[in-house]
mmCIF file of C-alpha atoms in Angstrom:
data_model
loop_
_atom_site.group_PDB
_atom_site.id
_atom_site.type_symbol
_atom_site.label_atom_id
_atom_site.label_comp_id
_atom_site.label_asym_id
_atom_site.label_seq_id
_atom_site.Cartn_x
_atom_site.Cartn_y
_atom_site.Cartn_z
ATOM 1 C CA MET A 13 -1.716 67.956 24.037
ATOM 2 C CA LYS A 14 1.157 66.198 22.568
ATOM 3 C CA ASP A 15 1.667 62.568 23.043
ATOM 4 C CA PHE A 16 5.291 62.322 24.316
ATOM 5 C CA TYR A 17 5.196 58.423 24.382
ATOM 6 C CA TYR A 18 3.939 58.371 20.895
ATOM 7 C CA ILE A 19 6.595 60.777 19.656
ATOM 8 C CA LEU A 20 9.448 58.569 21.109
ATOM 9 C CA GLY A 21 7.650 55.387 20.012
ATOM 10 C CA VAL A 22 7.477 53.897 23.614
ATOM 11 C CA HIS A 23 4.645 52.663 25.886
ATOM 12 C CA SER A 24 3.394 54.637 28.880
ATOM 13 C CA ASP A 25 4.978 51.788 31.030
ATOM 14 C CA SER A 26 8.216 51.820 29.266
ATOM 15 C CA SER A 27 11.356 51.840 31.432
ATOM 16 C CA VAL A 28 14.010 54.574 31.690
ATOM 17 C CA GLU A 29 16.479 52.549 29.723
ATOM 18 C CA GLU A 30 13.852 51.939 27.014
ATOM 19 C CA ILE A 31 13.254 55.776 26.721
ATOM 20 C CA LYS A 32 16.963 56.427 26.797
ATOM 21 C CA LYS A 33 17.361 53.805 23.973
ATOM 22 C CA ALA A 34 14.413 55.231 21.774
ATOM 23 C CA HIS A 35 15.705 58.858 22.314
ATOM 24 C CA LYS A 36 19.258 57.870 21.226
ATOM 25 C CA LYS A 37 17.877 56.201 18.006
ATOM 26 C CA LEU A 38 15.637 58.984 16.980
ATOM 27 C CA SER A 39 17.988 61.716 17.894
ATOM 28 C CA MET A 40 20.606 60.479 15.465
ATOM 29 C CA LYS A 41 18.034 60.019 12.723
ATOM 30 C CA PHE A 42 16.290 63.447 12.987
ATOM 31 C CA HIS A 43 19.332 65.628 14.162
ATOM 32 C CA PRO A 44 19.365 68.689 12.045
ATOM 33 C CA ASP A 45 23.072 68.714 11.371
ATOM 34 C CA LYS A 46 22.659 65.264 9.578
ATOM 35 C CA ASN A 47 19.631 66.599 7.466
ATOM 36 C CA GLU A 48 21.071 69.835 6.190
ATOM 37 C CA GLY A 49 19.027 71.814 8.701
ATOM 38 C CA ASP A 50 15.701 70.794 7.109
ATOM 39 C CA GLU A 51 12.811 72.379 8.723
ATOM 40 C CA PHE A 52 10.942 69.229 9.087
ATOM 41 C CA PHE A 53 13.796 67.325 10.869
ATOM 42 C CA SER A 54 14.322 70.324 13.039
ATOM 43 C CA GLU A 55 10.599 70.444 14.184
ATOM 44 C CA ARG A 56 10.772 66.719 14.957
ATOM 45 C CA PHE A 57 14.013 66.963 16.747
ATOM 46 C CA LYS A 58 12.685 69.649 19.084
ATOM 47 C CA GLU A 59 9.594 67.288 19.731
ATOM 48 C CA ILE A 60 11.880 64.496 20.632
ATOM 49 C CA GLN A 61 13.998 66.559 22.892
ATOM 50 C CA ALA A 62 10.952 67.778 24.815
ATOM 51 C CA ALA A 63 9.478 64.478 25.131
ATOM 52 C CA TYR A 64 12.712 63.065 26.351
ATOM 53 C CA GLU A 65 13.265 65.752 28.921
ATOM 54 C CA THR A 66 9.941 65.262 30.386
ATOM 55 C CA LEU A 67 9.735 61.259 30.354
ATOM 56 C CA ILE A 68 13.321 60.835 31.801
ATOM 57 C CA ASN A 69 12.697 63.247 34.825
ATOM 58 C CA PRO A 70 10.403 61.172 37.328
ATOM 59 C CA SER A 71 8.724 64.291 38.929
ATOM 60 C CA LYS A 72 7.964 65.667 35.367
ATOM 61 C CA ARG A 73 6.673 62.457 34.027
ATOM 62 C CA ALA A 74 4.410 61.857 36.843
ATOM 63 C CA LYS A 75 2.959 65.403 36.240
ATOM 64 C CA TYR A 76 2.682 64.659 32.572
ATOM 65 C CA ASP A 77 0.984 61.178 33.095
ATOM 66 C CA SER A 78 -1.573 62.955 35.320
ATOM 67 C CA GLU A 79 -2.422 65.643 32.569
ATOM 68 C CA ARG A 80 -2.363 63.140 29.734
ATOM 69 C CA SER A 81 -4.830 60.807 31.630
ATOM 70 C CA ARG A 82 -7.281 63.639 32.379
ATOM 71 C CA TYR A 83 -6.862 64.976 28.691
ATOM 72 C CA THR A 84 -7.639 61.340 27.548
ATOM 73 C CA ASN A 85 -10.686 60.944 29.671
ATOM 74 C CA ILE A 86 -12.019 64.319 28.401
ATOM 75 C CA LYS A 87 -11.481 63.419 24.773
ATOM 76 C CA GLN A 88 -13.239 60.260 25.322
ATOM 77 C CA VAL A 89 -16.193 61.857 26.633
ATOM 78 C CA TYR A 90 -16.440 64.495 23.730
ATOM 79 C CA ALA A 91 -15.879 61.668 21.329
ATOM 80 C CA GLY A 92 -18.685 59.763 22.760
ATOM 81 C CA GLN A 93 -20.867 62.776 22.134
ATOM 82 C CA GLY A 94 -19.702 63.113 18.546
ATOM 83 C CA SER A 95 -17.987 66.600 18.809
ATOM 84 C CA ASN A 96 -14.674 68.501 19.066
ATOM 85 C CA PHE A 97 -11.422 66.941 18.589
ATOM 86 C CA THR A 98 -11.423 67.307 14.738
ATOM 87 C CA PRO A 99 -8.438 66.036 12.902
ATOM 88 C CA GLU A 100 -6.086 68.869 11.837
ATOM 89 C CA ILE A 101 -3.198 69.279 9.393
ATOM 90 C CA GLU A 102 -0.419 71.407 11.013
ATOM 91 C CA PHE A 103 1.420 71.547 7.608
ATOM 92 C CA PHE A 104 1.522 69.643 4.332
ATOM 93 C CA ARG A 105 4.355 70.701 1.791
ATOM 94 C CA ALA A 106 6.455 69.390 -1.147
ATOM 95 C CA SER A 107 10.091 69.974 -1.683
ATOM 96 C CA LYS A 108 9.360 71.552 -5.177
ATOM 97 C CA ALA A 109 6.553 73.388 -7.065
ATOM 98 C CA SER A 110 7.355 71.634 -10.306
ATOM 99 C CA PHE A 111 8.924 68.523 -11.567
ATOM 100 C CA GLU A 112 10.078 66.494 -14.646
ATOM 101 C CA TYR A 113 9.424 62.805 -15.649
ATOM 102 C CA ASP A 114 11.106 60.453 -13.245
ATOM 103 C CA GLU A 115 12.241 63.203 -10.756
ATOM 104 C CA GLU A 116 12.058 62.661 -7.045
ATOM 105 C CA ILE A 117 9.739 64.888 -4.935
ATOM 106 C CA THR A 118 9.646 64.917 -1.009
ATOM 107 C CA PHE A 119 6.450 65.517 0.821
ATOM 108 C CA SER A 120 6.259 66.390 4.421
ATOM 109 C CA TRP A 121 3.376 66.476 6.741
ATOM 110 C CA LYS A 122 2.101 66.774 10.471
ATOM 111 C CA THR A 123 -1.548 65.871 11.532
ATOM 112 C CA ILE A 124 -3.222 66.270 14.816
ATOM 113 C CA ASN A 125 -6.091 64.044 16.154
ATOM 114 C CA ALA A 126 -5.842 61.699 13.200
ATOM 115 C CA ASP A 127 -5.735 57.742 13.311
ATOM 116 C CA LYS A 128 -6.046 57.329 9.393
ATOM 117 C CA VAL A 129 -3.846 59.375 7.186
ATOM 118 C CA SER A 130 -3.389 58.896 3.483
ATOM 119 C CA LEU A 131 -1.574 60.625 0.652
ATOM 120 C CA LYS A 132 -3.417 60.450 -2.655
ATOM 121 C CA PRO A 133 -2.475 58.999 -5.074
ATOM 122 C CA PHE A 134 0.150 57.188 -3.045
ATOM 123 C CA GLY A 135 -1.593 55.442 -0.361
ATOM 124 C CA PRO A 136 -1.637 55.267 3.499
ATOM 125 C CA VAL A 137 1.013 57.282 5.628
ATOM 126 C CA PRO A 138 1.798 57.570 9.312
ATOM 127 C CA PRO A 139 0.144 60.765 11.039
ATOM 128 C CA ILE A 140 3.526 62.418 11.134
ATOM 129 C CA GLY A 141 6.168 61.935 8.387
ATOM 130 C CA GLN A 142 8.163 62.633 5.183
ATOM 131 C CA LYS A 143 8.233 60.434 2.037
ATOM 132 C CA THR A 144 10.106 60.831 -1.218
ATOM 133 C CA TYR A 145 8.385 59.534 -4.524
ATOM 134 C CA LYS A 146 9.674 59.250 -7.946
ATOM 135 C CA ILE A 147 7.232 60.854 -10.260
ATOM 136 C CA LYS A 148 6.443 59.062 -13.628
ATOM 137 C CA ASP A 149 3.951 61.376 -15.315
ATOM 138 C CA PHE A 150 4.083 63.248 -18.582
ATOM 139 C CA GLN A 151 0.508 63.023 -19.558
ATOM 140 C CA ASN A 152 -0.977 65.654 -17.094
ATOM 141 C CA PRO A 153 -0.146 69.268 -16.906
ATOM 142 C CA LEU A 154 -0.771 69.376 -13.151
ATOM 143 C CA LEU A 155 -0.140 66.512 -10.463
ATOM 144 C CA THR A 156 -2.579 67.136 -7.543
ATOM 145 C CA VAL A 157 -1.432 65.298 -4.205
ATOM 146 C CA GLU A 158 -4.049 65.249 -1.516
ATOM 147 C CA LEU A 159 -3.263 64.645 2.221
ATOM 148 C CA THR A 160 -6.350 63.363 4.080
ATOM 149 C CA ALA A 161 -6.474 63.216 7.889
ATOM 150 C CA GLU A 162 -9.317 61.358 9.615
ATOM 151 C CA ASN A 163 -10.447 60.820 13.225
ATOM 152 C CA SER A 164 -12.525 57.671 12.599
ATOM 153 C CA ALA A 165 -13.863 57.781 16.227
ATOM 154 C CA ILE A 166 -15.980 60.812 15.392
ATOM 155 C CA ASN A 167 -16.004 60.024 11.702
ATOM 156 C CA ARG A 168 -14.440 63.426 10.830
ATOM 157 C CA TYR A 169 -11.766 64.355 8.082
ATOM 158 C CA ILE A 170 -9.705 67.134 6.648
ATOM 159 C CA ARG A 171 -7.883 67.561 3.400
ATOM 160 C CA SER A 172 -5.208 69.563 2.021
ATOM 161 C CA VAL A 173 -3.872 69.675 -1.412
ATOM 162 C CA VAL A 174 -0.582 70.394 -3.227
ATOM 163 C CA ASN A 175 -0.562 70.953 -6.969
ATOM 164 C CA LEU A 176 2.684 70.532 -8.826
ATOM 165 C CA LYS A 177 3.525 71.675 -12.193
ATOM 166 C CA ASN A 178 4.528 69.136 -14.954
ATOM 167 C CA GLU A 179 7.632 70.504 -16.766
ATOM 168 C CA THR A 180 7.750 67.609 -19.210
ATOM 169 C CA TYR A 181 4.214 67.900 -20.177
ATOM 170 C CA GLU A 182 4.627 71.626 -20.822
ATOM 171 C CA LYS A 183 7.870 71.096 -22.956
ATOM 172 C CA LEU A 184 6.080 68.511 -25.227
ATOM 173 C CA TYR A 185 3.058 70.592 -25.449
ATOM 174 C CA GLN A 186 5.180 73.659 -26.458
ATOM 175 C CA TYR A 187 7.201 71.704 -28.940
ATOM 176 C CA PHE A 188 4.228 70.265 -30.889
ATOM 177 C CA LYS A 189 2.022 73.508 -30.372
ATOM 178 C CA ASN A 190 4.970 75.487 -32.244
ATOM 179 C CA LYS A 191 5.239 73.044 -34.851
ATOM 180 C CA ILE A 192 1.647 73.115 -35.740
ATOM 181 C CA GLU A 193 1.522 76.973 -35.741
ATOM 182 C CA ASN A 194 4.418 77.031 -38.117
ATOM 183 C CA GLU A 195 2.578 75.020 -40.669
ATOM 184 C CA PRO A 196 1.297 77.291 -43.694
ATOM 185 C CA ARG A 197 -2.345 78.453 -43.539
ATOM 186 C CA VAL A 198 -4.912 77.168 -45.830
ATOM 187 C CA ASP A 199 -5.792 80.707 -47.198
ATOM 188 C CA SER A 200 -2.237 81.461 -47.789
ATOM 189 C CA ILE A 201 -2.046 78.871 -50.790
ATOM 190 C CA PRO A 202 -2.178 80.860 -54.163
ATOM 191 C CA ASN A 203 -3.978 78.141 -55.904
ATOM 192 C CA LYS A 204 -7.451 77.166 -54.447
ATOM 193 C CA ALA A 205 -7.513 73.924 -56.583
ATOM 194 C CA LYS A 206 -4.688 72.723 -54.319
ATOM 195 C CA GLU A 207 -6.862 73.236 -51.056
ATOM 196 C CA SER A 208 -8.187 69.861 -51.058
ATOM 197 C CA GLN A 209 -4.892 68.403 -51.459
ATOM 198 C CA TYR A 210 -3.460 70.637 -48.784
ATOM 199 C CA ILE A 211 -6.060 69.765 -46.184
ATOM 200 C CA GLU A 212 -5.380 65.963 -46.979
ATOM 201 C CA GLU A 213 -1.557 66.586 -46.402
ATOM 202 C CA ALA A 214 -2.360 68.630 -43.282
ATOM 203 C CA ASN A 215 -4.476 65.708 -41.824
ATOM 204 C CA ASP A 216 -1.750 63.457 -42.710
ATOM 205 C CA LYS A 217 0.963 65.652 -40.854
ATOM 206 C CA MET A 218 -1.464 65.924 -37.806
ATOM 207 C CA LEU A 219 -1.749 62.014 -37.531
ATOM 208 C CA TRP A 220 2.125 61.912 -37.956
ATOM 209 C CA ILE A 221 2.610 64.344 -35.081
ATOM 210 C CA LEU A 222 0.092 62.291 -32.895
ATOM 211 C CA TYR A 223 2.049 59.014 -33.608
ATOM 212 C CA ALA A 224 5.424 61.026 -32.904
ATOM 213 C CA ILE A 225 4.093 62.163 -29.425
ATOM 214 C CA GLY A 226 3.024 58.630 -28.631
ATOM 215 C CA ALA A 227 6.483 57.309 -29.816
ATOM 216 C CA LEU A 228 8.401 59.923 -27.871
ATOM 217 C CA MET A 229 6.457 59.037 -24.630
ATOM 218 C CA LEU A 230 7.228 55.353 -25.002
ATOM 219 C CA PHE A 231 10.808 56.181 -25.678
ATOM 220 C CA ILE A 232 11.053 58.134 -22.614
ATOM 221 C CA ILE A 233 9.606 55.301 -20.600
ATOM 222 C CA ILE A 234 11.937 52.734 -22.219
ATOM 223 C CA ILE A 235 15.092 54.928 -21.479
ATOM 224 C CA HIS A 236 14.188 55.394 -17.830
ATOM 225 C CA ALA A 237 13.220 51.727 -17.387
ATOM 226 C CA LEU A 238 16.852 50.684 -18.574
ATOM 227 C CA GLN A 239 18.467 52.999 -16.289
#
């Protein structure tokens, strides 16, 4: 059962004027026309409208309050027995499947029956929401973002994971991989007497490549920090 008071951000004893004020504020924020028809905002707007239409009508509100009270009592009984009402993740998604260094990605989610929600590695988040983060990662091929929804009353949780491909890492990897593969092979050297010298030079080149990777990464960080 959806908590219409929670959706509008008001209390169960809020006045009609308070409900109208909350509805106006949320409608302006989540209206699809102001958010390019984004699915997350469209769904939230529908919930806001449903909550408002119920709570603004005295008879509908009285009926809803009665059902909500009964639902809450049943929920507390089951919670005391340590069963049912497990947390759920209705959806969890990212705006992109891949990213480059310093690029922004928006995550959207909706959980049910959860009082503690976190988005790893970013931190605690509301049970329902949307957040945009700037990703500063070039060292890992994949960025794993994990949404955890917990119902602390019954000590149960559920997780959902989104894996994002790191395009910056892939470009750096391919660049230096091609550079190494294009180096002449040891067995292609006509004079075997030069093999030892070649190996030493190859080691020096490999060390140079490692230094170059580090320098390039440091350069990228400095450039973005100055922007």
